[in-house]
Amino acid sequence: MTQTAMTQTTMTQTTMTQTHGASVLELHRYPVKSMMGEMLDHVEITDKGFKGDRVFAVRDEVRGGIRGGKKIPQLMTLRATTEEAVRPCARITAPSGETLLSTAPDISQWLSSELQHSVTLWPLLPPEQLDHYRRGAPDNENFEQELRSLFGRLPDEPLPDLALFAEVIDFETPPGTYFDAFPLHILSKQSLDSVASYDSQQRFDTRRFRPNILIDLPGIDHPYPETTLAGQQLKIGSAVIEIVGPCPRCSMTTHGFADLPRDTGIMRTLVQHADGNLGCYAKIIEPGFASVSDSLLFL
């Protein structure tokens, strides 16, 4: 082995470490923005996030603009799964069990009936079509009251720090995507356990928080360990991601769907004990593939 090769090998060994059993517990994909999604055993991570994640969204034909569960919470009662035979295509299932493909000619009418609100279903459009991604009309002309409604905050509670969202303040989602801000949402088992410990009557179920990757971080002594990793790069499977910052939680976490009841106390606990955040956002540095049980390597 040459001296250069030996040096490179040594650098790799010293800069890539597994942290005390850190691993992937669950992988989640949400083909339609704000609908329930699907659990995966393995997934391709592209430069735009999980392949097939949030490739559809509904447009509000009453107020205008792409809308999610903050404004149309009934979306969370529907489930979307990837239809592998045709791409992009999702099978959407209503609470009644009735299903329809996203490619069906009457999909928008069907969704409008299920949601009791006039909507149309849209695939991703090119980022140059900015008007498609611009925010629709607010429900409240008072900006602070509008934010309090979106983020489920009481008048005496602080509003979230939205610094990470500054570049998309005029848009519902970053143009060319249907993500709120970043392509990946990471949540640790330890964070869920921490907030759940404050009230045994509250159900801090993973589904309320819609992570892409649920991870186990047993080696970090902090109630919300992923929040200590801002700026840190992690290797998950063959992909490399970078933790950007904390995820401010919104009113969606309090809505009832499936077997989860509506519970505004969820937000009270988050504000009082976690600064209103839970989990963190991440961006992709190197695309690749990830699987459940993969170890996390810290670069």
mmCIF file of C-alpha atoms in Angstrom:
data_model
loop_
_atom_site.group_PDB
_atom_site.id
_atom_site.type_symbol
_atom_site.label_atom_id
_atom_site.label_comp_id
_atom_site.label_asym_id
_atom_site.label_seq_id
_atom_site.Cartn_x
_atom_site.Cartn_y
_atom_site.Cartn_z
ATOM 1 C CA MET A 1 0.000 0.000 0.000
ATOM 2 C CA THR A 2 1.376 3.424 -0.930
ATOM 3 C CA GLN A 3 1.895 6.138 1.661
ATOM 4 C CA THR A 4 -0.952 8.163 0.082
ATOM 5 C CA ALA A 5 -3.333 5.205 0.254
ATOM 6 C CA MET A 6 -2.372 4.561 3.881
ATOM 7 C CA THR A 7 -3.017 8.217 4.738
ATOM 8 C CA GLN A 8 -6.416 8.157 3.035
ATOM 9 C CA THR A 9 -7.345 4.957 4.871
ATOM 10 C CA THR A 10 -6.323 6.466 8.206
ATOM 11 C CA MET A 11 -8.356 9.621 7.492
ATOM 12 C CA THR A 12 -11.413 7.518 6.674
ATOM 13 C CA GLN A 13 -11.055 5.543 9.880
ATOM 14 C CA THR A 14 -10.732 8.663 12.029
ATOM 15 C CA THR A 15 -13.491 10.737 10.407
ATOM 16 C CA MET A 16 -16.205 8.107 10.018
ATOM 17 C CA THR A 17 -17.396 6.651 13.315
ATOM 18 C CA GLN A 18 -20.470 4.809 14.532
ATOM 19 C CA THR A 19 -21.840 6.431 17.660
ATOM 20 C CA HIS A 20 -22.829 3.852 20.276
ATOM 21 C CA GLY A 21 -25.383 1.862 18.322
ATOM 22 C CA ALA A 22 -26.972 4.744 16.383
ATOM 23 C CA SER A 23 -29.226 3.227 13.727
ATOM 24 C CA VAL A 24 -32.270 3.566 11.507
ATOM 25 C CA LEU A 25 -35.489 2.320 13.128
ATOM 26 C CA GLU A 26 -38.101 3.276 10.522
ATOM 27 C CA LEU A 27 -38.351 4.785 7.042
ATOM 28 C CA HIS A 28 -41.473 6.714 6.010
ATOM 29 C CA ARG A 29 -42.566 8.109 2.650
ATOM 30 C CA TYR A 30 -45.534 10.403 1.961
ATOM 31 C CA PRO A 31 -46.446 10.384 -1.747
ATOM 32 C CA VAL A 32 -49.066 13.143 -1.280
ATOM 33 C CA LYS A 33 -48.280 16.155 0.883
ATOM 34 C CA SER A 34 -50.057 16.004 4.295
ATOM 35 C CA MET A 35 -51.684 12.605 3.734
ATOM 36 C CA MET A 36 -50.698 9.553 5.741
ATOM 37 C CA GLY A 37 -47.927 7.637 4.029
ATOM 38 C CA GLU A 38 -46.199 4.296 3.900
ATOM 39 C CA MET A 39 -43.464 2.521 5.861
ATOM 40 C CA LEU A 40 -40.556 1.150 3.865
ATOM 41 C CA ASP A 41 -37.839 -1.433 4.443
ATOM 42 C CA HIS A 42 -35.440 0.354 2.112
ATOM 43 C CA VAL A 43 -35.482 3.493 -0.004
ATOM 44 C CA GLU A 44 -33.507 5.390 -2.597
ATOM 45 C CA ILE A 45 -32.399 8.813 -1.379
ATOM 46 C CA THR A 46 -32.000 11.207 -4.310
ATOM 47 C CA ASP A 47 -30.688 14.766 -4.259
ATOM 48 C CA LYS A 48 -34.331 15.793 -3.704
ATOM 49 C CA GLY A 49 -35.054 13.426 -0.801
ATOM 50 C CA PHE A 50 -36.724 10.021 -0.729
ATOM 51 C CA LYS A 51 -37.628 8.897 -4.231
ATOM 52 C CA GLY A 52 -41.401 9.215 -4.521
ATOM 53 C CA ASP A 53 -41.799 11.405 -1.437
ATOM 54 C CA ARG A 54 -44.296 14.275 -1.714
ATOM 55 C CA VAL A 55 -44.581 14.082 -5.474
ATOM 56 C CA PHE A 56 -48.216 15.242 -5.313
ATOM 57 C CA ALA A 57 -50.055 17.988 -3.439
ATOM 58 C CA VAL A 58 -53.502 19.547 -3.479
ATOM 59 C CA ARG A 59 -54.215 23.080 -4.611
ATOM 60 C CA ASP A 60 -56.903 24.978 -2.706
ATOM 61 C CA GLU A 61 -59.427 26.141 -5.279
ATOM 62 C CA VAL A 62 -61.141 28.388 -2.729
ATOM 63 C CA ARG A 63 -58.191 30.410 -1.353
ATOM 64 C CA GLY A 64 -55.626 29.539 -4.002
ATOM 65 C CA GLY A 65 -52.180 28.040 -3.545
ATOM 66 C CA ILE A 66 -50.811 24.639 -2.602
ATOM 67 C CA ARG A 67 -52.235 23.639 0.785
ATOM 68 C CA GLY A 68 -51.349 21.088 3.423
ATOM 69 C CA GLY A 69 -52.752 19.854 6.704
ATOM 70 C CA LYS A 70 -52.269 23.190 8.457
ATOM 71 C CA LYS A 71 -55.115 24.628 6.380
ATOM 72 C CA ILE A 72 -56.997 21.474 5.328
ATOM 73 C CA PRO A 73 -56.586 19.039 8.251
ATOM 74 C CA GLN A 74 -58.936 16.516 6.606
ATOM 75 C CA LEU A 75 -56.019 15.663 4.316
ATOM 76 C CA MET A 76 -54.488 13.777 7.218
ATOM 77 C CA THR A 77 -57.389 11.297 7.250
ATOM 78 C CA LEU A 78 -56.447 10.042 3.774
ATOM 79 C CA ARG A 79 -53.591 7.639 3.068
ATOM 80 C CA ALA A 80 -51.375 7.663 -0.020
ATOM 81 C CA THR A 81 -49.175 4.794 -1.138
ATOM 82 C CA THR A 82 -46.898 4.498 -4.139
ATOM 83 C CA GLU A 83 -48.343 2.640 -7.107
ATOM 84 C CA GLU A 84 -45.247 0.917 -8.414
ATOM 85 C CA ALA A 85 -46.628 0.020 -11.846
ATOM 86 C CA VAL A 86 -46.847 3.644 -12.967
ATOM 87 C CA ARG A 87 -44.576 6.539 -11.938
ATOM 88 C CA PRO A 88 -45.405 8.957 -10.589
ATOM 89 C CA CYS A 89 -48.665 7.536 -9.334
ATOM 90 C CA ALA A 90 -50.216 7.185 -5.890
ATOM 91 C CA ARG A 91 -53.150 5.166 -4.625
ATOM 92 C CA ILE A 92 -55.215 7.297 -2.257
ATOM 93 C CA THR A 93 -57.394 5.591 0.341
ATOM 94 C CA ALA A 94 -60.281 7.299 2.139
ATOM 95 C CA PRO A 95 -61.333 6.467 5.726
ATOM 96 C CA SER A 96 -64.206 4.427 4.243
ATOM 97 C CA GLY A 97 -61.690 2.176 2.486
ATOM 98 C CA GLU A 98 -62.563 3.470 -0.979
ATOM 99 C CA THR A 99 -59.477 4.028 -3.140
ATOM 100 C CA LEU A 100 -58.648 5.953 -6.282
ATOM 101 C CA LEU A 101 -55.456 6.401 -8.284
ATOM 102 C CA SER A 102 -53.933 9.842 -8.642
ATOM 103 C CA THR A 103 -54.179 9.354 -12.411
ATOM 104 C CA ALA A 104 -57.967 8.869 -12.362
ATOM 105 C CA PRO A 105 -59.803 11.510 -14.447
ATOM 106 C CA ASP A 106 -62.142 12.351 -11.569
ATOM 107 C CA ILE A 107 -59.514 12.364 -8.798
ATOM 108 C CA SER A 108 -59.932 16.080 -7.999
ATOM 109 C CA GLN A 109 -63.713 15.807 -7.746
ATOM 110 C CA TRP A 110 -63.384 12.737 -5.531
ATOM 111 C CA LEU A 111 -60.879 14.447 -3.254
ATOM 112 C CA SER A 112 -63.034 17.572 -3.033
ATOM 113 C CA SER A 113 -65.929 15.405 -1.888
ATOM 114 C CA GLU A 114 -63.840 13.529 0.671
ATOM 115 C CA LEU A 115 -62.300 16.739 2.031
ATOM 116 C CA GLN A 116 -65.520 18.760 1.790
ATOM 117 C CA HIS A 117 -63.418 21.482 0.228
ATOM 118 C CA SER A 118 -62.748 22.285 -3.423
ATOM 119 C CA VAL A 119 -59.249 21.120 -4.388
ATOM 120 C CA THR A 120 -57.298 19.850 -7.381
ATOM 121 C CA LEU A 121 -54.472 17.311 -7.249
ATOM 122 C CA TRP A 122 -51.164 18.310 -8.826
ATOM 123 C CA PRO A 123 -47.884 16.541 -9.565
ATOM 124 C CA LEU A 124 -44.640 18.448 -9.143
ATOM 125 C CA LEU A 125 -44.201 21.256 -11.650
ATOM 126 C CA PRO A 126 -40.867 22.752 -12.765
ATOM 127 C CA PRO A 127 -39.375 25.236 -10.281
ATOM 128 C CA GLU A 128 -39.596 27.990 -12.904
ATOM 129 C CA GLN A 129 -43.400 27.978 -12.565
ATOM 130 C CA LEU A 130 -43.232 30.174 -9.471
ATOM 131 C CA ASP A 131 -46.914 31.121 -9.398
ATOM 132 C CA HIS A 132 -47.815 27.490 -8.768
ATOM 133 C CA TYR A 133 -45.822 27.517 -5.523
ATOM 134 C CA ARG A 134 -46.782 30.964 -4.211
ATOM 135 C CA ARG A 135 -48.750 31.125 -0.964
ATOM 136 C CA GLY A 136 -52.506 31.421 -1.236
ATOM 137 C CA ALA A 137 -54.575 34.033 0.534
ATOM 138 C CA PRO A 138 -54.245 33.932 4.359
ATOM 139 C CA ASP A 139 -57.245 33.251 6.557
ATOM 140 C CA ASN A 140 -56.334 36.197 8.770
ATOM 141 C CA GLU A 141 -54.935 39.520 7.542
ATOM 142 C CA ASN A 142 -53.177 39.955 10.886
ATOM 143 C CA PHE A 143 -49.817 38.302 10.235
ATOM 144 C CA GLU A 144 -49.147 37.340 13.857
ATOM 145 C CA GLN A 145 -52.595 35.814 14.304
ATOM 146 C CA GLU A 146 -52.166 33.907 11.054
ATOM 147 C CA LEU A 147 -48.866 32.463 12.333
ATOM 148 C CA ARG A 148 -50.410 31.554 15.692
ATOM 149 C CA SER A 149 -53.148 29.655 13.895
ATOM 150 C CA LEU A 150 -50.681 27.832 11.641
ATOM 151 C CA PHE A 151 -48.374 26.875 14.492
ATOM 152 C CA GLY A 152 -51.059 26.228 17.128
ATOM 153 C CA ARG A 153 -49.644 28.814 19.553
ATOM 154 C CA LEU A 154 -51.641 30.541 22.303
ATOM 155 C CA PRO A 155 -51.379 34.337 22.735
ATOM 156 C CA ASP A 156 -48.938 33.969 25.650
ATOM 157 C CA GLU A 157 -46.707 31.434 23.855
ATOM 158 C CA PRO A 158 -43.697 32.438 21.738
ATOM 159 C CA LEU A 159 -43.883 32.035 17.994
ATOM 160 C CA PRO A 160 -41.321 29.665 16.453
ATOM 161 C CA ASP A 161 -38.010 30.803 15.069
ATOM 162 C CA LEU A 162 -38.572 30.727 11.302
ATOM 163 C CA ALA A 163 -35.042 31.677 10.270
ATOM 164 C CA LEU A 164 -34.644 28.407 8.351
ATOM 165 C CA PHE A 165 -37.719 29.316 6.272
ATOM 166 C CA ALA A 166 -36.573 32.814 5.270
ATOM 167 C CA GLU A 167 -35.818 31.857 1.665
ATOM 168 C CA VAL A 168 -39.321 30.491 1.044
ATOM 169 C CA ILE A 169 -41.434 33.011 2.928
ATOM 170 C CA ASP A 170 -43.332 33.927 -0.277
ATOM 171 C CA PHE A 171 -43.933 30.310 -1.227
ATOM 172 C CA GLU A 172 -45.926 27.480 0.297
ATOM 173 C CA THR A 173 -43.052 25.136 -0.554
ATOM 174 C CA PRO A 174 -39.618 25.618 -2.154
ATOM 175 C CA PRO A 175 -40.333 25.858 -5.906
ATOM 176 C CA GLY A 176 -39.943 22.488 -7.577
ATOM 177 C CA THR A 177 -40.793 20.581 -4.364
ATOM 178 C CA TYR A 178 -43.712 19.992 -2.013
ATOM 179 C CA PHE A 179 -41.563 20.014 1.143
ATOM 180 C CA ASP A 180 -42.123 22.669 3.797
ATOM 181 C CA ALA A 181 -38.470 23.693 3.704
ATOM 182 C CA PHE A 182 -35.989 20.800 3.416
ATOM 183 C CA PRO A 183 -36.173 17.356 1.776
ATOM 184 C CA LEU A 184 -35.680 15.211 4.898
ATOM 185 C CA HIS A 185 -37.167 15.224 8.381
ATOM 186 C CA ILE A 186 -35.239 13.238 11.006
ATOM 187 C CA LEU A 187 -36.697 12.283 14.403
ATOM 188 C CA SER A 188 -35.159 10.218 17.190
ATOM 189 C CA LYS A 189 -36.842 7.668 19.417
ATOM 190 C CA GLN A 190 -35.262 9.466 22.365
ATOM 191 C CA SER A 191 -37.003 12.755 21.519
ATOM 192 C CA LEU A 192 -40.381 11.033 21.305
ATOM 193 C CA ASP A 193 -39.770 9.303 24.630
ATOM 194 C CA SER A 194 -38.734 12.601 26.245
ATOM 195 C CA VAL A 195 -41.892 14.535 25.358
ATOM 196 C CA ALA A 196 -44.105 11.520 26.068
ATOM 197 C CA SER A 197 -42.729 11.339 29.614
ATOM 198 C CA TYR A 198 -44.441 14.604 30.628
ATOM 199 C CA ASP A 199 -48.033 13.367 30.308
ATOM 200 C CA SER A 200 -48.983 9.700 30.100
ATOM 201 C CA GLN A 201 -52.406 10.617 28.670
ATOM 202 C CA GLN A 202 -50.943 12.221 25.551
ATOM 203 C CA ARG A 203 -50.104 10.027 22.584
ATOM 204 C CA PHE A 204 -46.812 11.151 21.105
ATOM 205 C CA ASP A 205 -47.168 8.778 18.192
ATOM 206 C CA THR A 206 -44.619 8.858 15.364
ATOM 207 C CA ARG A 207 -47.443 9.414 12.874
ATOM 208 C CA ARG A 208 -48.246 12.823 14.348
ATOM 209 C CA PHE A 209 -44.776 14.114 13.435
ATOM 210 C CA ARG A 210 -44.338 12.606 9.975
ATOM 211 C CA PRO A 211 -40.576 11.891 9.948
ATOM 212 C CA ASN A 212 -38.863 10.412 6.941
ATOM 213 C CA ILE A 213 -36.353 8.643 9.173
ATOM 214 C CA LEU A 214 -36.913 7.559 12.768
ATOM 215 C CA ILE A 215 -33.509 6.942 14.344
ATOM 216 C CA ASP A 216 -32.080 5.552 17.539
ATOM 217 C CA LEU A 217 -29.390 7.730 19.153
ATOM 218 C CA PRO A 218 -28.601 5.954 22.425
ATOM 219 C CA GLY A 219 -25.073 7.360 22.692
ATOM 220 C CA ILE A 220 -25.955 11.061 23.034
ATOM 221 C CA ASP A 221 -26.866 12.180 26.540
ATOM 222 C CA HIS A 222 -29.539 14.754 25.692
ATOM 223 C CA PRO A 223 -33.371 14.564 25.818
ATOM 224 C CA TYR A 224 -33.535 15.604 22.146
ATOM 225 C CA PRO A 225 -30.238 14.233 20.804
ATOM 226 C CA GLU A 226 -30.711 15.014 17.098
ATOM 227 C CA THR A 227 -30.919 18.728 17.946
ATOM 228 C CA THR A 228 -27.258 18.607 19.009
ATOM 229 C CA LEU A 229 -26.172 17.609 15.491
ATOM 230 C CA ALA A 230 -26.756 20.817 13.492
ATOM 231 C CA GLY A 231 -24.061 21.015 10.822
ATOM 232 C CA GLN A 232 -23.119 17.350 11.345
ATOM 233 C CA GLN A 233 -22.949 15.010 8.359
ATOM 234 C CA LEU A 234 -24.243 11.460 8.759
ATOM 235 C CA LYS A 235 -23.855 8.456 6.495
ATOM 236 C CA ILE A 236 -27.055 6.404 6.297
ATOM 237 C CA GLY A 237 -26.593 3.347 4.131
ATOM 238 C CA SER A 238 -24.746 4.665 1.094
ATOM 239 C CA ALA A 239 -26.229 8.192 1.352
ATOM 240 C CA VAL A 240 -24.757 11.180 3.183
ATOM 241 C CA ILE A 241 -27.022 13.797 4.746
ATOM 242 C CA GLU A 242 -26.369 16.958 6.749
ATOM 243 C CA ILE A 243 -28.468 18.055 9.712
ATOM 244 C CA VAL A 244 -29.641 21.629 9.105
ATOM 245 C CA GLY A 245 -31.528 22.579 12.261
ATOM 246 C CA PRO A 246 -34.585 21.955 14.455
ATOM 247 C CA CYS A 247 -38.081 21.416 13.082
ATOM 248 C CA PRO A 248 -40.665 23.886 14.465
ATOM 249 C CA ARG A 249 -43.900 22.005 15.032
ATOM 250 C CA CYS A 250 -47.236 23.244 13.713
ATOM 251 C CA SER A 251 -50.938 22.677 14.334
ATOM 252 C CA MET A 252 -50.853 19.442 12.294
ATOM 253 C CA THR A 253 -49.407 17.610 15.292
ATOM 254 C CA THR A 254 -52.644 18.233 17.238
ATOM 255 C CA HIS A 255 -55.157 16.983 14.664
ATOM 256 C CA GLY A 256 -57.010 13.703 15.007
ATOM 257 C CA PHE A 257 -56.751 11.032 12.294
ATOM 258 C CA ALA A 258 -56.850 7.236 12.070
ATOM 259 C CA ASP A 259 -56.968 6.114 15.722
ATOM 260 C CA LEU A 260 -55.273 9.261 17.074
ATOM 261 C CA PRO A 261 -57.552 11.783 18.814
ATOM 262 C CA ARG A 262 -57.397 15.537 18.382
ATOM 263 C CA ASP A 263 -55.227 16.835 21.232
ATOM 264 C CA THR A 264 -54.170 20.492 21.489
ATOM 265 C CA GLY A 265 -52.241 19.511 24.640
ATOM 266 C CA ILE A 266 -49.576 18.050 22.330
ATOM 267 C CA MET A 267 -48.544 21.569 21.368
ATOM 268 C CA ARG A 268 -48.653 22.799 24.978
ATOM 269 C CA THR A 269 -46.166 20.087 25.961
ATOM 270 C CA LEU A 270 -43.913 20.822 22.988
ATOM 271 C CA VAL A 271 -43.842 24.549 23.730
ATOM 272 C CA GLN A 272 -43.229 24.098 27.463
ATOM 273 C CA HIS A 273 -40.581 21.396 27.242
ATOM 274 C CA ALA A 274 -39.013 21.482 23.757
ATOM 275 C CA ASP A 275 -39.244 25.132 22.604
ATOM 276 C CA GLY A 276 -42.030 24.044 20.258
ATOM 277 C CA ASN A 277 -39.635 21.891 18.201
ATOM 278 C CA LEU A 278 -39.314 18.163 17.659
ATOM 279 C CA GLY A 279 -36.921 16.460 15.290
ATOM 280 C CA CYS A 280 -34.758 18.242 12.749
ATOM 281 C CA TYR A 281 -34.425 18.987 9.057
ATOM 282 C CA ALA A 282 -31.683 17.615 6.843
ATOM 283 C CA LYS A 283 -30.396 18.048 3.312
ATOM 284 C CA ILE A 284 -28.745 15.518 1.033
ATOM 285 C CA ILE A 285 -25.004 15.709 0.438
ATOM 286 C CA GLU A 286 -24.599 12.425 -1.468
ATOM 287 C CA PRO A 287 -27.524 10.392 -2.860
ATOM 288 C CA GLY A 288 -27.660 6.681 -2.136
ATOM 289 C CA PHE A 289 -29.772 3.945 -0.594
ATOM 290 C CA ALA A 290 -30.860 3.362 3.007
ATOM 291 C CA SER A 291 -32.491 0.478 4.823
ATOM 292 C CA VAL A 292 -34.061 -0.165 8.203
ATOM 293 C CA SER A 293 -31.372 -1.266 10.715
ATOM 294 C CA ASP A 294 -28.608 0.603 8.903
ATOM 295 C CA SER A 295 -26.019 2.023 11.259
ATOM 296 C CA LEU A 296 -25.502 5.780 11.371
ATOM 297 C CA LEU A 297 -21.923 6.819 10.707
ATOM 298 C CA PHE A 298 -20.903 10.295 11.835
ATOM 299 C CA LEU A 299 -18.518 11.955 9.383
#
